[in-house]
PDB file of C-alpha atoms in Angstrom:
ATOM      1  CA  MET A   1     123.647  49.448 232.189  1.00 30.00           C
ATOM      2  CA  LEU A   2     120.936  46.693 233.306  1.00 31.00           C
ATOM      3  CA  PRO A   3     117.846  47.606 234.117  1.00 31.00           C
ATOM      4  CA  PHE A   4     117.284  47.424 238.327  1.00 32.00           C
ATOM      5  CA  VAL A   5     115.971  43.840 238.971  1.00 33.00           C
ATOM      6  CA  PRO A   6     113.862  43.669 242.366  1.00 36.00           C
ATOM      7  CA  SER A   7     115.410  41.347 244.969  1.00 39.00           C
ATOM      8  CA  LEU A   8     112.856  37.944 244.724  1.00 38.00           C
ATOM      9  CA  SER A   9     112.864  35.292 246.977  1.00 43.00           C
ATOM     10  CA  LYS A  10     113.270  31.650 245.041  1.00 44.00           C
ATOM     11  CA  HIS A  11     109.587  30.884 244.985  1.00 48.00           C
ATOM     12  CA  GLU A  12     108.985  34.538 244.322  1.00 42.00           C
ATOM     13  CA  TRP A  13     110.903  34.104 241.140  1.00 39.00           C
ATOM     14  CA  SER A  14     109.470  30.802 240.209  1.00 44.00           C
ATOM     15  CA  HIS A  15     105.786  32.047 240.435  1.00 43.00           C
ATOM     16  CA  ALA A  16     107.238  34.442 237.921  1.00 40.00           C
ATOM     17  CA  LEU A  17     108.448  32.175 235.653  1.00 38.00           C
ATOM     18  CA  ARG A  18     105.035  29.897 235.647  1.00 45.00           C
ATOM     19  CA  GLN A  19     103.562  32.922 234.769  1.00 42.00           C
ATOM     20  CA  ALA A  20     105.880  33.701 232.079  1.00 38.00           C
ATOM     21  CA  GLN A  21     105.955  30.690 230.177  1.00 40.00           C
ATOM     22  CA  GLY A  22     102.371  29.527 230.679  1.00 40.00           C
ATOM     23  CA  GLU A  23     102.603  27.103 233.843  1.00 35.00           C
ATOM     24  CA  ARG A  24     106.031  25.617 233.084  1.00 32.00           C
ATOM     25  CA  LEU A  25     108.110  24.475 235.870  1.00 32.00           C
ATOM     26  CA  SER A  26     111.715  25.975 236.349  1.00 32.00           C
ATOM     27  CA  PHE A  27     113.488  22.919 238.062  1.00 31.00           C
ATOM     28  CA  THR A  28     116.306  24.642 238.639  1.00 34.00           C
ATOM     29  CA  MET A  29     115.265  27.124 241.150  1.00 34.00           C
ATOM     30  CA  GLN A  30     113.020  24.658 243.676  1.00 37.00           C
ATOM     31  CA  ASP A  31     114.431  23.839 246.939  1.00 38.00           C
ATOM     32  CA  SER A  32     116.680  21.167 246.976  1.00 38.00           C
ATOM     33  CA  THR A  33     114.774  19.153 249.131  1.00 41.00           C
ATOM     34  CA  CYS A  34     111.846  19.273 246.926  1.00 46.00           C
ATOM     35  CA  ASN A  35     113.171  19.752 243.893  1.00 50.00           C
ATOM     36  CA  GLY A  36     113.354  16.049 242.918  1.00 49.00           C
ATOM     37  CA  GLU A  37     109.532  15.220 243.875  1.00 51.00           C
ATOM     38  CA  ILE A  38     107.927  18.189 241.778  1.00 45.00           C
ATOM     39  CA  ARG A  39     110.170  17.039 238.866  1.00 47.00           C
ATOM     40  CA  ARG A  40     108.514  13.528 239.117  1.00 50.00           C
ATOM     41  CA  GLN A  41     104.952  15.301 239.463  1.00 50.00           C
ATOM     42  CA  ARG A  42     105.361  17.399 236.473  1.00 50.00           C
ATOM     43  CA  LEU A  43     106.647  14.171 234.582  1.00 48.00           C
ATOM     44  CA  ARG A  44     103.501  12.130 235.698  1.00 49.00           C
ATOM     45  CA  ASN A  45     101.511  14.976 233.974  1.00 49.00           C
ATOM     46  CA  MET A  46     103.548  14.401 230.444  1.00 54.00           C
ATOM     47  CA  ALA A  47     104.213  11.824 228.131  1.00 68.00           C
ATOM     48  CA  HIS A  48     108.050  11.137 229.194  1.00 72.00           C
ATOM     49  CA  PRO A  49     110.662   8.816 228.768  1.00 78.00           C
ATOM     50  CA  LEU A  50     111.520   8.962 232.487  1.00 73.00           C
ATOM     51  CA  ALA A  51     107.778   8.070 233.262  1.00 68.00           C
ATOM     52  CA  SER A  52     107.298   5.630 230.702  1.00 79.00           C
ATOM     53  CA  PRO A  53     110.689   4.582 229.098  1.00 77.00           C
ATOM     54  CA  ASP A  54     108.938   1.820 227.201  1.00 82.00           C
ATOM     55  CA  ALA A  55     106.554   4.004 225.161  1.00 89.00           C
ATOM     56  CA  LYS A  56     106.526   5.405 221.814  1.00 94.00           C
ATOM     57  CA  TYR A  57     107.022   9.214 221.629  1.00 95.00           C
ATOM     58  CA  THR A  58     106.836  11.941 218.543  1.00 97.00           C
ATOM     59  CA  TYR A  59     108.565  15.021 217.803  1.00 97.00           C
ATOM     60  CA  ALA A  60     105.307  16.647 219.625  1.00 96.00           C
ATOM     61  CA  ASP A  61     106.540  14.940 223.117  1.00 94.00           C
ATOM     62  CA  LEU A  62     109.965  15.749 222.960  1.00 94.00           C
ATOM     63  CA  SER A  63     108.859  19.458 221.843  1.00 94.00           C
ATOM     64  CA  SER A  64     106.787  19.131 224.894  1.00 92.00           C
ATOM     65  CA  TRP A  65     109.961  18.067 227.518  1.00 92.00           C
ATOM     66  CA  PRO A  66     112.058  20.377 229.883  1.00 89.00           C
ATOM     67  CA  ASP A  67     114.484  22.508 228.324  1.00 86.00           C
ATOM     68  CA  ASP A  68     117.639  21.209 230.312  1.00 85.00           C
ATOM     69  CA  GLU A  69     117.378  17.567 229.123  1.00 88.00           C
ATOM     70  CA  ARG A  70     118.119  16.531 225.929  1.00 90.00           C
ATOM     71  CA  TRP A  71     116.749  13.014 224.423  1.00 93.00           C
ATOM     72  CA  GLU A  72     116.915  12.025 220.786  1.00 94.00           C
ATOM     73  CA  LEU A  73     113.692   9.455 219.507  1.00 96.00           C
ATOM     74  CA  ILE A  74     114.771   6.517 216.730  1.00 95.00           C
ATOM     75  CA  GLU A  75     110.916   5.251 215.679  1.00 95.00           C
ATOM     76  CA  GLY A  76     109.911   6.255 218.997  1.00 95.00           C
ATOM     77  CA  LYS A  77     112.049   5.257 221.559  1.00 93.00           C
ATOM     78  CA  ALA A  78     113.810   7.995 223.702  1.00 93.00           C
ATOM     79  CA  TYR A  79     117.330   7.880 224.321  1.00 91.00           C
ATOM     80  CA  ALA A  80     119.118  10.128 226.556  1.00 89.00           C
ATOM     81  CA  MET A  81     121.979  11.975 225.160  1.00 88.00           C
ATOM     82  CA  THR A  82     124.988  12.611 227.196  1.00 84.00           C
ATOM     83  CA  THR A  83     126.997  15.817 228.078  1.00 85.00           C
ATOM     84  CA  PRO A  84     130.218  16.247 225.549  1.00 85.00           C
ATOM     85  CA  ASN A  85     133.600  16.224 227.287  1.00 86.00           C
ATOM     86  CA  ARG A  86     135.954  18.908 226.664  1.00 88.00           C
ATOM     87  CA  TRP A  87     138.270  16.880 223.856  1.00 85.00           C
ATOM     88  CA  HIS A  88     134.688  15.914 222.552  1.00 86.00           C
ATOM     89  CA  SER A  89     133.580  19.255 222.381  1.00 89.00           C
ATOM     90  CA  LEU A  90     137.351  20.494 220.919  1.00 89.00           C
ATOM     91  CA  VAL A  91     137.261  18.173 217.790  1.00 89.00           C
ATOM     92  CA  SER A  92     133.529  19.604 216.887  1.00 91.00           C
ATOM     93  CA  THR A  93     134.563  23.337 216.852  1.00 92.00           C
ATOM     94  CA  ASN A  94     137.792  22.487 215.067  1.00 91.00           C
ATOM     95  CA  LEU A  95     136.144  20.400 212.228  1.00 92.00           C
ATOM     96  CA  ALA A  96     133.480  22.949 212.123  1.00 95.00           C
ATOM     97  CA  ARG A  97     135.740  25.627 211.845  1.00 94.00           C
ATOM     98  CA  ILE A  98     137.356  23.478 209.064  1.00 93.00           C
ATOM     99  CA  LEU A  99     133.894  22.913 207.033  1.00 94.00           C
ATOM    100  CA  THR A 100     132.829  26.376 206.999  1.00 96.00           C
ATOM    101  CA  ASN A 101     135.774  27.741 205.576  1.00 94.00           C
ATOM    102  CA  HIS A 102     135.756  25.241 203.066  1.00 94.00           C
ATOM    103  CA  PHE A 103     131.604  25.829 201.967  1.00 95.00           C
ATOM    104  CA  HIS A 104     132.344  29.520 202.443  1.00 95.00           C
ATOM    105  CA  GLY A 105     130.175  30.835 199.345  1.00 96.00           C
ATOM    106  CA  SER A 106     128.284  27.872 199.209  1.00 96.00           C
ATOM    107  CA  PRO A 107     124.442  27.129 199.760  1.00 96.00           C
ATOM    108  CA  CYS A 108     125.749  24.379 202.706  1.00 97.00           C
ATOM    109  CA  GLU A 109     125.449  24.950 206.135  1.00 97.00           C
ATOM    110  CA  VAL A 110     127.153  23.618 209.397  1.00 97.00           C
ATOM    111  CA  HIS A 111     125.744  23.169 212.570  1.00 97.00           C
ATOM    112  CA  ILE A 112     126.812  21.833 215.974  1.00 95.00           C
ATOM    113  CA  GLY A 113     125.652  21.677 219.152  1.00 86.00           C
ATOM    114  CA  ASN A 114     122.167  21.356 219.710  1.00 90.00           C
ATOM    115  CA  PHE A 115     120.296  21.235 216.469  1.00 96.00           C
ATOM    116  CA  GLY A 116     117.568  18.893 215.467  1.00 97.00           C
ATOM    117  CA  ILE A 117     117.344  16.761 212.333  1.00 98.00           C
ATOM    118  CA  ARG A 118     113.726  15.532 212.189  1.00 98.00           C
ATOM    119  CA  LEU A 119     113.945  12.211 209.831  1.00 98.00           C
ATOM    120  CA  PRO A 120     110.032  11.531 208.780  1.00 98.00           C
ATOM    121  CA  LYS A 121     109.090   8.061 206.765  1.00 96.00           C
ATOM    122  CA  GLY A 122     106.926  10.206 204.509  1.00 96.00           C
ATOM    123  CA  GLN A 123     104.501  13.261 204.469  1.00 96.00           C
ATOM    124  CA  GLU A 124     103.605  13.447 208.017  1.00 97.00           C
ATOM    125  CA  LYS A 125     103.415  16.614 210.109  1.00 97.00           C
ATOM    126  CA  ASP A 126     106.208  17.112 212.003  1.00 97.00           C
ATOM    127  CA  GLU A 127     104.587  16.665 215.179  1.00 97.00           C
ATOM    128  CA  GLU A 128     103.833  12.996 213.868  1.00 98.00           C
ATOM    129  CA  VAL A 129     107.576  12.694 213.044  1.00 98.00           C
ATOM    130  CA  ASP A 130     108.971   9.850 215.306  1.00 97.00           C
ATOM    131  CA  THR A 131     112.925   9.982 214.556  1.00 97.00           C
ATOM    132  CA  VAL A 132     114.816  13.198 215.451  1.00 98.00           C
ATOM    133  CA  VAL A 133     118.439  13.284 216.237  1.00 97.00           C
ATOM    134  CA  ILE A 134     121.150  15.791 217.565  1.00 95.00           C
ATOM    135  CA  PRO A 135     124.475  14.849 215.687  1.00 95.00           C
ATOM    136  CA  ASP A 136     127.611  16.150 217.183  1.00 94.00           C
ATOM    137  CA  LEU A 137     127.842  17.694 213.708  1.00 95.00           C
ATOM    138  CA  VAL A 138     125.682  18.148 210.262  1.00 96.00           C
ATOM    139  CA  VAL A 139     126.059  19.766 206.815  1.00 96.00           C
ATOM    140  CA  VAL A 140     122.584  20.780 204.723  1.00 97.00           C
ATOM    141  CA  CYS A 141     123.158  21.769 201.574  1.00 96.00           C
ATOM    142  CA  ASP A 142     119.330  21.764 200.421  1.00 97.00           C
ATOM    143  CA  GLN A 143     117.792  25.137 202.097  1.00 97.00           C
ATOM    144  CA  SER A 144     114.690  23.535 200.948  1.00 98.00           C
ATOM    145  CA  LYS A 145     114.487  21.293 204.736  1.00 98.00           C
ATOM    146  CA  LEU A 146     116.092  23.842 206.550  1.00 98.00           C
ATOM    147  CA  ASP A 147     113.474  25.658 208.525  1.00 97.00           C
ATOM    148  CA  GLU A 148     113.162  27.323 212.252  1.00 96.00           C
ATOM    149  CA  ARG A 149     112.978  24.202 213.925  1.00 96.00           C
ATOM    150  CA  GLY A 150     116.395  22.643 212.240  1.00 97.00           C
ATOM    151  CA  CYS A 151     116.545  20.500 209.666  1.00 98.00           C
ATOM    152  CA  ARG A 152     113.474  18.041 208.104  1.00 98.00           C
ATOM    153  CA  GLY A 153     115.183  15.213 206.099  1.00 98.00           C
ATOM    154  CA  ALA A 154     118.642  13.756 205.722  1.00 96.00           C
ATOM    155  CA  PRO A 155     121.503  16.201 205.471  1.00 96.00           C
ATOM    156  CA  GLU A 156     124.770  15.895 203.228  1.00 94.00           C
ATOM    157  CA  LEU A 157     127.239  14.999 206.027  1.00 93.00           C
ATOM    158  CA  ILE A 158     126.359  13.934 209.725  1.00 93.00           C
ATOM    159  CA  VAL A 159     129.187  13.646 212.556  1.00 92.00           C
ATOM    160  CA  GLU A 160     129.185  11.656 215.650  1.00 89.00           C
ATOM    161  CA  ILE A 161     132.281  11.852 217.723  1.00 88.00           C
ATOM    162  CA  LEU A 162     132.475   8.568 220.023  1.00 84.00           C
ATOM    163  CA  SER A 163     132.184   8.170 223.853  1.00 80.00           C
ATOM    164  CA  PRO A 164     132.699   5.289 225.756  1.00 75.00           C
ATOM    165  CA  SER A 165     129.075   5.553 226.434  1.00 75.00           C
ATOM    166  CA  THR A 166     127.730   6.034 222.883  1.00 77.00           C
ATOM    167  CA  ALA A 167     129.718   3.681 220.757  1.00 79.00           C
ATOM    168  CA  ALA A 168     127.489   0.767 220.314  1.00 79.00           C
ATOM    169  CA  HIS A 169     124.797   3.732 219.706  1.00 84.00           C
ATOM    170  CA  ASP A 170     126.556   5.550 216.781  1.00 84.00           C
ATOM    171  CA  GLN A 171     128.541   3.090 215.271  1.00 83.00           C
ATOM    172  CA  LEU A 172     125.434   0.411 215.021  1.00 85.00           C
ATOM    173  CA  ARG A 173     121.844   1.766 216.057  1.00 89.00           C
ATOM    174  CA  LYS A 174     122.605   5.282 213.997  1.00 90.00           C
ATOM    175  CA  LEU A 175     124.685   3.790 211.416  1.00 88.00           C
ATOM    176  CA  ASN A 176     122.037   1.578 210.116  1.00 90.00           C
ATOM    177  CA  LEU A 177     119.068   4.469 210.729  1.00 93.00           C
ATOM    178  CA  TYR A 178     121.258   7.104 208.961  1.00 92.00           C
ATOM    179  CA  GLU A 179     122.026   4.948 205.531  1.00 91.00           C
ATOM    180  CA  LYS A 180     117.753   3.991 205.582  1.00 93.00           C
ATOM    181  CA  HIS A 181     117.220   7.532 205.704  1.00 95.00           C
ATOM    182  CA  GLY A 182     119.805   8.479 202.642  1.00 93.00           C
ATOM    183  CA  VAL A 183     122.372  10.467 204.516  1.00 93.00           C
ATOM    184  CA  LYS A 184     124.524  10.878 201.564  1.00 90.00           C
ATOM    185  CA  GLU A 185     127.719  10.950 204.265  1.00 89.00           C
ATOM    186  CA  TYR A 186     128.460   9.614 207.985  1.00 89.00           C
ATOM    187  CA  TRP A 187     131.710  10.679 209.462  1.00 89.00           C
ATOM    188  CA  ILE A 188     132.652   8.560 212.909  1.00 86.00           C
ATOM    189  CA  ILE A 189     135.322  10.155 214.904  1.00 86.00           C
ATOM    190  CA  THR A 190     137.328   8.624 217.379  1.00 78.00           C
ATOM    191  CA  GLY A 191     140.098  10.198 219.532  1.00 64.00           C
ATOM    192  CA  ARG A 192     141.456   6.552 219.645  1.00 54.00           C
ATOM    193  CA  HIS A 193     142.441   6.058 215.743  1.00 51.00           C
ATOM    194  CA  PRO A 194     142.279   9.317 214.025  1.00 46.00           C
ATOM    195  CA  ASP A 195     142.964   7.482 211.275  1.00 40.00           C
ATOM    196  CA  VAL A 196     139.469   7.837 210.542  1.00 45.00           C
ATOM    197  CA  VAL A 197     139.563  10.950 209.353  1.00 44.00           C
ATOM    198  CA  HIS A 198     141.573  12.438 206.278  1.00 45.00           C
ATOM    199  CA  PRO A 199     145.360  12.985 206.995  1.00 43.00           C
ATOM    200  CA  GLU A 200     144.989  16.960 205.543  1.00 46.00           C
ATOM    201  CA  ILE A 201     142.965  17.886 208.667  1.00 46.00           C
ATOM    202  CA  ARG A 202     144.151  15.030 211.405  1.00 47.00           C
ATOM    203  CA  LYS A 203     146.009  17.433 213.055  1.00 49.00           C
ATOM    204  CA  ALA A 204     143.598  20.154 212.998  1.00 51.00           C
ATOM    205  CA  LEU A 205     141.452  18.162 214.584  1.00 50.00           C
ATOM    206  CA  TRP A 206     143.504  16.241 217.328  1.00 49.00           C
ATOM    207  CA  PRO A 207     145.514  19.478 218.421  1.00 51.00           C
ATOM    208  CA  PRO A 208     148.667  18.048 220.271  1.00 54.00           C
ATOM    209  CA  ARG A 209     148.353  17.511 224.244  1.00 52.00           C
ATOM    210  CA  HIS A 210     149.855  19.025 226.522  1.00 51.00           C
ATOM    211  CA  PRO A 211     151.310  17.060 229.825  1.00 47.00           C
TER     212      PRO A 211
END
């Protein structure tokens, strides 16, 4: 049974959350009429791409941004991430299941979702890294690259599932980036051209559409 939770107003909850999170605002609990202005005031007090879109950022900046936002950094430039649709999610989940079964018993780990890859230029500290990506799916076999923050260094495999809003980003900018950092394999998947995937797993990735 859940413990008793006292009835608090939204402002009381907000105050309690600020205390618990080191004065970090919980935007979702603000009144809708002032939510936008509170967010803008908060962003003006931090290094954030919505406040300074042309600035250069690092992993330290990224770690300070609100949890309800998803960003990638490529050579210091911030790129907002879109929310995957249902079909995107199905393909990602099915592929993760196939690869997890394939790598069972090996040191390789399969990750999907909000799993960050830090790609340093050299030996700089994590906080100074200016390239951090969150691919749709990642396979990492070198355990020395894994830590509580995700992965530092190039994984064995990165998969990106295209959507109209990310096609150019994934096919050009990220392709060049992953090649530069030594990613061994990069798979680009699009629902319109499933032949880019090996035919043995095509049916598993693209379950039949129902009318």
